[in-house]
mmCIF file of C-alpha atoms in Angstrom:
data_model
loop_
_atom_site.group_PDB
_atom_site.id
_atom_site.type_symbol
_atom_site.label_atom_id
_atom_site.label_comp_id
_atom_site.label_asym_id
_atom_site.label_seq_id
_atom_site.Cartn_x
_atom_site.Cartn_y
_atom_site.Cartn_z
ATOM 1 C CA UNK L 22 52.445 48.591 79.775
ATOM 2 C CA UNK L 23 50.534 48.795 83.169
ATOM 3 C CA UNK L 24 48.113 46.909 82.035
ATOM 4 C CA UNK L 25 49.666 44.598 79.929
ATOM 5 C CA UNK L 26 52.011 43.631 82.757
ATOM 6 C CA UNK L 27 49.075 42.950 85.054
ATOM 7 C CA UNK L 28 47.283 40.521 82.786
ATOM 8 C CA UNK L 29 50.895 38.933 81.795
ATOM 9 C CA UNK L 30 50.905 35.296 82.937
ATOM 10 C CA UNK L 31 53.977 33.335 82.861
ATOM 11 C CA UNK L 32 54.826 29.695 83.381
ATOM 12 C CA UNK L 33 56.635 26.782 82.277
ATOM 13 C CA UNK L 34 56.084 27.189 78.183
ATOM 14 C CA UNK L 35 54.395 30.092 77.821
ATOM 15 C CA UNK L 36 57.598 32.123 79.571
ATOM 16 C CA UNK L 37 59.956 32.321 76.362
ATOM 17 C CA UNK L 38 57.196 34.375 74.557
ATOM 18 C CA UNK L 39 56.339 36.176 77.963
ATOM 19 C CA UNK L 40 59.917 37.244 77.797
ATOM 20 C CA UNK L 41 60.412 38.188 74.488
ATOM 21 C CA UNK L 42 57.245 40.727 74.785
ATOM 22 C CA UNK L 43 58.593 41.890 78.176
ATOM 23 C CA UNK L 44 62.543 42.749 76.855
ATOM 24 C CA UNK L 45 61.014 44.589 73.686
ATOM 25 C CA UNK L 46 58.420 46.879 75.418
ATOM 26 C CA UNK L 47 59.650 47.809 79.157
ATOM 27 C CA UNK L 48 62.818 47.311 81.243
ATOM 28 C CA UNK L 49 64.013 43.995 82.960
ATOM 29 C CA UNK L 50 66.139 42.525 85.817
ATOM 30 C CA UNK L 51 68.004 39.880 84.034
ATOM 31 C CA UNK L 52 70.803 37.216 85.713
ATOM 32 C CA UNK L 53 74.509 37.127 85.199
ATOM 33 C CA UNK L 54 73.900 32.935 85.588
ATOM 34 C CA UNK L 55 71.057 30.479 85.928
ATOM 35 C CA UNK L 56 69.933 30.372 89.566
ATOM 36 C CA UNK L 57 70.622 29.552 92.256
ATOM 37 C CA UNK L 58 74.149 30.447 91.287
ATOM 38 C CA UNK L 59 75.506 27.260 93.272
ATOM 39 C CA UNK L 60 72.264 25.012 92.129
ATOM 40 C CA UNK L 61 72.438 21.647 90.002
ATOM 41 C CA UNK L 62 70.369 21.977 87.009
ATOM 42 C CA UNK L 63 67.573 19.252 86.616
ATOM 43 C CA UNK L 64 66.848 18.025 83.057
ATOM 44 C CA UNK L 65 63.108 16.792 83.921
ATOM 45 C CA UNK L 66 60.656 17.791 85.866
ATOM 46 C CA UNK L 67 59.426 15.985 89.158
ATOM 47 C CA UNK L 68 56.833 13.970 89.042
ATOM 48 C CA UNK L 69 55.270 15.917 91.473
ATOM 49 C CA UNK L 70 55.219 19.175 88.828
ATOM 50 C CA UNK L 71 54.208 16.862 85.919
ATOM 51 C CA UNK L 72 50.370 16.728 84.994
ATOM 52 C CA UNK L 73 47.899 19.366 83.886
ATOM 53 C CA UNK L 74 47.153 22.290 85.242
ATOM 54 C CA UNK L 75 44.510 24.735 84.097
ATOM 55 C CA UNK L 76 45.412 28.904 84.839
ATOM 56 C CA UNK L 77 42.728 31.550 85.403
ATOM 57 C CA UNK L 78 41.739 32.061 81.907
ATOM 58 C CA UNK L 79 41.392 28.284 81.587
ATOM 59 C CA UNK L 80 43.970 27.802 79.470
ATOM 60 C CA UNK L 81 45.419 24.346 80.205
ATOM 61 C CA UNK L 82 49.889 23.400 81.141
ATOM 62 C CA UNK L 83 50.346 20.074 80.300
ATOM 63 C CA UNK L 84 54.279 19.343 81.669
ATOM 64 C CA UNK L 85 55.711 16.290 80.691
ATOM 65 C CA UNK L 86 58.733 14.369 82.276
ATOM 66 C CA UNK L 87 60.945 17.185 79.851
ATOM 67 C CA UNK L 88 58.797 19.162 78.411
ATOM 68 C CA UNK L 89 55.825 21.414 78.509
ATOM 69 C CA UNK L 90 52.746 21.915 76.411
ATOM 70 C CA UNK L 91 50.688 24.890 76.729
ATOM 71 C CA UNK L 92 46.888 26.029 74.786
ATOM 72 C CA UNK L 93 43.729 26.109 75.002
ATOM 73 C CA UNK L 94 40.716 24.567 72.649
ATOM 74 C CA UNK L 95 41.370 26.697 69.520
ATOM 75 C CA UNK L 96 44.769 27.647 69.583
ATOM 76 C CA UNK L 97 48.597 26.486 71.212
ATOM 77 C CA UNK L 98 50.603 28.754 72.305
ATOM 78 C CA UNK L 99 53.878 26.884 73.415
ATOM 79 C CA UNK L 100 54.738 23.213 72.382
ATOM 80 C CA UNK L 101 57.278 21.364 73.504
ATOM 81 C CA UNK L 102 59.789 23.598 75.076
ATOM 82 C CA UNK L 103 62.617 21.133 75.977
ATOM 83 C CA UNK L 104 64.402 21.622 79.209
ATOM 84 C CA UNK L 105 68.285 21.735 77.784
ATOM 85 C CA UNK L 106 71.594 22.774 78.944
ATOM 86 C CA UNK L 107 72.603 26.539 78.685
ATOM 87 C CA UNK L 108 69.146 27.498 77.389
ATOM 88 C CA UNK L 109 66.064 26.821 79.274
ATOM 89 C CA UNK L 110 67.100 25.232 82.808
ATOM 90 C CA UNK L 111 65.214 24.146 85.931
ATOM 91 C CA UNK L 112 66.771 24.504 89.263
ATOM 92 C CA UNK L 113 65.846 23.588 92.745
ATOM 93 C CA UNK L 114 65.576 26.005 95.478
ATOM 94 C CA UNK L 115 64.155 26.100 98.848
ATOM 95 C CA UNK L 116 60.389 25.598 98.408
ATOM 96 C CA UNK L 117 60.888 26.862 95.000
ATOM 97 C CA UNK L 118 62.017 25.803 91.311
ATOM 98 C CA UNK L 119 63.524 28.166 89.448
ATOM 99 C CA UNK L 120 62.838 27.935 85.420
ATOM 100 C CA UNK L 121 66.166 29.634 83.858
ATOM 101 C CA UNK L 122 65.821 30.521 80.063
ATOM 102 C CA UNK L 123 68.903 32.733 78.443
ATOM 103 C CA UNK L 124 68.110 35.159 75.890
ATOM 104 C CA UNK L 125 71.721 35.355 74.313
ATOM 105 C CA UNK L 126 74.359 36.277 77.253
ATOM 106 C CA UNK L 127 72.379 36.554 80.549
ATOM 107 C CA UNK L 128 69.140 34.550 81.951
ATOM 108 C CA UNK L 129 65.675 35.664 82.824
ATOM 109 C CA UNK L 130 63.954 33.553 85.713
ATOM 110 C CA UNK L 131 60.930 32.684 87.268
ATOM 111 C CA UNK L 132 60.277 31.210 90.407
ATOM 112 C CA UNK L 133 57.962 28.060 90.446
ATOM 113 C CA UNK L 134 56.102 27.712 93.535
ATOM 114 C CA UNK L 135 54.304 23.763 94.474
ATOM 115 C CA UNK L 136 51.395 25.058 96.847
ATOM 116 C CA UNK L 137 48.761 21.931 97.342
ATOM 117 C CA UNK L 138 49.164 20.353 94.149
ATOM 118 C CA UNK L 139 48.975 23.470 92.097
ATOM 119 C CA UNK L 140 51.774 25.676 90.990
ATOM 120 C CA UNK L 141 51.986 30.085 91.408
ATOM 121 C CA UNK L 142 54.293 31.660 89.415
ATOM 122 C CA UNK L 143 56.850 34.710 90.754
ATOM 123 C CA UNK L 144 58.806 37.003 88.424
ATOM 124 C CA UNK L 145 60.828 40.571 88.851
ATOM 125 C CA UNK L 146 57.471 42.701 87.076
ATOM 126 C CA UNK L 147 59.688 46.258 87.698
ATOM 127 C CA UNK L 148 56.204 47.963 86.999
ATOM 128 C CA UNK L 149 54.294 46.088 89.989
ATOM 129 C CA UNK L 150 57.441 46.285 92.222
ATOM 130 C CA UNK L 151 57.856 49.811 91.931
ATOM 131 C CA UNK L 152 56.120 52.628 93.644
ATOM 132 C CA UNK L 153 52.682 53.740 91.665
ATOM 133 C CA UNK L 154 53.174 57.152 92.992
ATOM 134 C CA UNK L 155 56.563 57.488 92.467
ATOM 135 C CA UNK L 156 57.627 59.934 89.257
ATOM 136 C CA UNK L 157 59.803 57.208 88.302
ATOM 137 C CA UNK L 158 57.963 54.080 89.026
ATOM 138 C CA UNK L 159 61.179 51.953 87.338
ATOM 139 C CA UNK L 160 63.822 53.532 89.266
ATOM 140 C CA UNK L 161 61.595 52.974 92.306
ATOM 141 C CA UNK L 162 61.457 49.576 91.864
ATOM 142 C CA UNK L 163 65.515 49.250 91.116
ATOM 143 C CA UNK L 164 65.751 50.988 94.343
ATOM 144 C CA UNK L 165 64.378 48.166 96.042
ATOM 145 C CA UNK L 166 66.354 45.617 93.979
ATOM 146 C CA UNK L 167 69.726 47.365 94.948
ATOM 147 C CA UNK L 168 68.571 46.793 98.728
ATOM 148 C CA UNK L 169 68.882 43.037 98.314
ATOM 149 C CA UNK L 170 71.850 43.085 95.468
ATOM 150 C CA UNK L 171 74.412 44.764 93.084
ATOM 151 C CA UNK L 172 73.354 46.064 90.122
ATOM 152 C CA UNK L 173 76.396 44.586 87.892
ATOM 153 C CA UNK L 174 75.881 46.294 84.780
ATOM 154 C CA UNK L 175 72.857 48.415 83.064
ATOM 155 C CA UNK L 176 72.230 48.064 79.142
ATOM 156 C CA UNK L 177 70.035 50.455 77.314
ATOM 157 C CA UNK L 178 67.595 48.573 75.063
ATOM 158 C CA UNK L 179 65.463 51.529 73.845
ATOM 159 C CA UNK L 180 65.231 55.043 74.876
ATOM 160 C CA UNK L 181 63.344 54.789 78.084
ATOM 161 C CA UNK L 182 64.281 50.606 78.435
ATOM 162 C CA UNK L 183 66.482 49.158 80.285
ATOM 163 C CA UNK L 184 68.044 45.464 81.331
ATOM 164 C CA UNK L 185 69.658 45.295 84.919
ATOM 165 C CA UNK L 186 72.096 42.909 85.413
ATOM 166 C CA UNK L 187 72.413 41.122 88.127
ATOM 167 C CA UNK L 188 74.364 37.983 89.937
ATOM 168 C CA UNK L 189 73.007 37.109 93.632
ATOM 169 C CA UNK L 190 74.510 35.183 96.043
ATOM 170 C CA UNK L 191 72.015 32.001 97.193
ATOM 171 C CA UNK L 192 71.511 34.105 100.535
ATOM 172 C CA UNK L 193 70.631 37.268 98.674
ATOM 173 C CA UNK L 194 68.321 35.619 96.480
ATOM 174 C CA UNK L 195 66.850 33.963 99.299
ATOM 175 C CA UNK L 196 66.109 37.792 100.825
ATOM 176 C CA UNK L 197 64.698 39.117 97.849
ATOM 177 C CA UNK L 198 61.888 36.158 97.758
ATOM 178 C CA UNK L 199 61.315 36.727 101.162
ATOM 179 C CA UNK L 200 61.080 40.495 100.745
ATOM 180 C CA UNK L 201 58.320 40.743 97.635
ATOM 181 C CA UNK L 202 60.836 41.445 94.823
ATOM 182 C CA UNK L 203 59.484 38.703 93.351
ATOM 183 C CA UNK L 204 55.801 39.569 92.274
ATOM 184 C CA UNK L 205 52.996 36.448 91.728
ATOM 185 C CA UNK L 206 52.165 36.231 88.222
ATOM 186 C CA UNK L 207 50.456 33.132 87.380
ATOM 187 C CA UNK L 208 48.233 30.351 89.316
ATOM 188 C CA UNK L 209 48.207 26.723 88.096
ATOM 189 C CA UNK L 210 45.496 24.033 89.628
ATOM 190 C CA UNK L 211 46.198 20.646 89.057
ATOM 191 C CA UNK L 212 43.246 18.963 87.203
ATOM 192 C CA UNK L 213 45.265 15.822 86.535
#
């Protein structure tokens, strides 16, 4: 999973499948409620988010006023994920937007970044958080988690995978962007 989680790039579209290959092969840090907890959900992106973007691999984001498009020249990965009430939500936040998507009862987020015109990408990646030389490079990681924020509740999801719930306040969530726990996972320049 090492590797896998440091060639994982998540964004706008492509994070629904980015999360469903992340909760069936490792652990996750997953929200009680969308974030922030006291935001105001947006139903279309900025015009300042919407254009298209090509990532690192060249594969190109095209978001729309409310949705997202993403591919490359022989194949699409993600089409049209809709932004929509109590499933995939965008929230405002500091500097950042927050992209909210619930996979049955609790959320999985990732932090949207506008830097220059171009967008970076920020999610809880327990394998890159964590201590490399630690013997338990997970529990490392949750560790630095609980430093910031409960840990409400702990489901198994496999033998050796885990999901950590948890609900931060606005102010801790603020810490725990300020404090790394948030790892870059994706760059975005805007080509139109």
């Amino acid at each position: 999973m090492k590797t896998q989680s440091k060639s994982l790039k998540i964004n706008f579209s492509f994070l629904i499948i980015s999360i469903m290959i992340l909760l069936s092969s490792c652990s996750s840090v997953l929200f009680k409620n969308p974030q922030p907890s006291n935001g105001t959900s947006i139903f279309e992106y900025p015009k300042s988010l919407q254009g298209t973007y090509i990532d690192e691999d060249e594969d190109t984001l095209f978001v729309f006023p409310t949705s997202t498009k993403y591919g490359n020249d022989s194949e699409i990965f993600s089409n049209n994920d809709t932004l929509e009430a109590g499933y995939l939500e965008l929230r405002k936040f500091n500097d950042y937007y927050i992209l909210n998507f619930k996979d049955s009862l609790y959320w999985d987020i990732v932090l949207v970044k506008p830097e220059g015109g171009n967008l970076k990408t920020y999610y809880i990646d327990l394998e890159q958080l964590g201590d490399e030389n630690a013997e338990d490079v997970e529990q490392s990681a949750i560790t630095k988690v609980k430093k910031y924020t409960k840990i409400l509740r702990i489901e198994n999801t496999s033998d050796d995978n885990h999901n950590y719930i948890i609900n931060p306040s606005p102010k801790e969530l603020e810490t725990m962007i300020k404090m790394g726990i948030f790892i870059q996972m994706g760059y975005f320049k805007k080509i139109d």
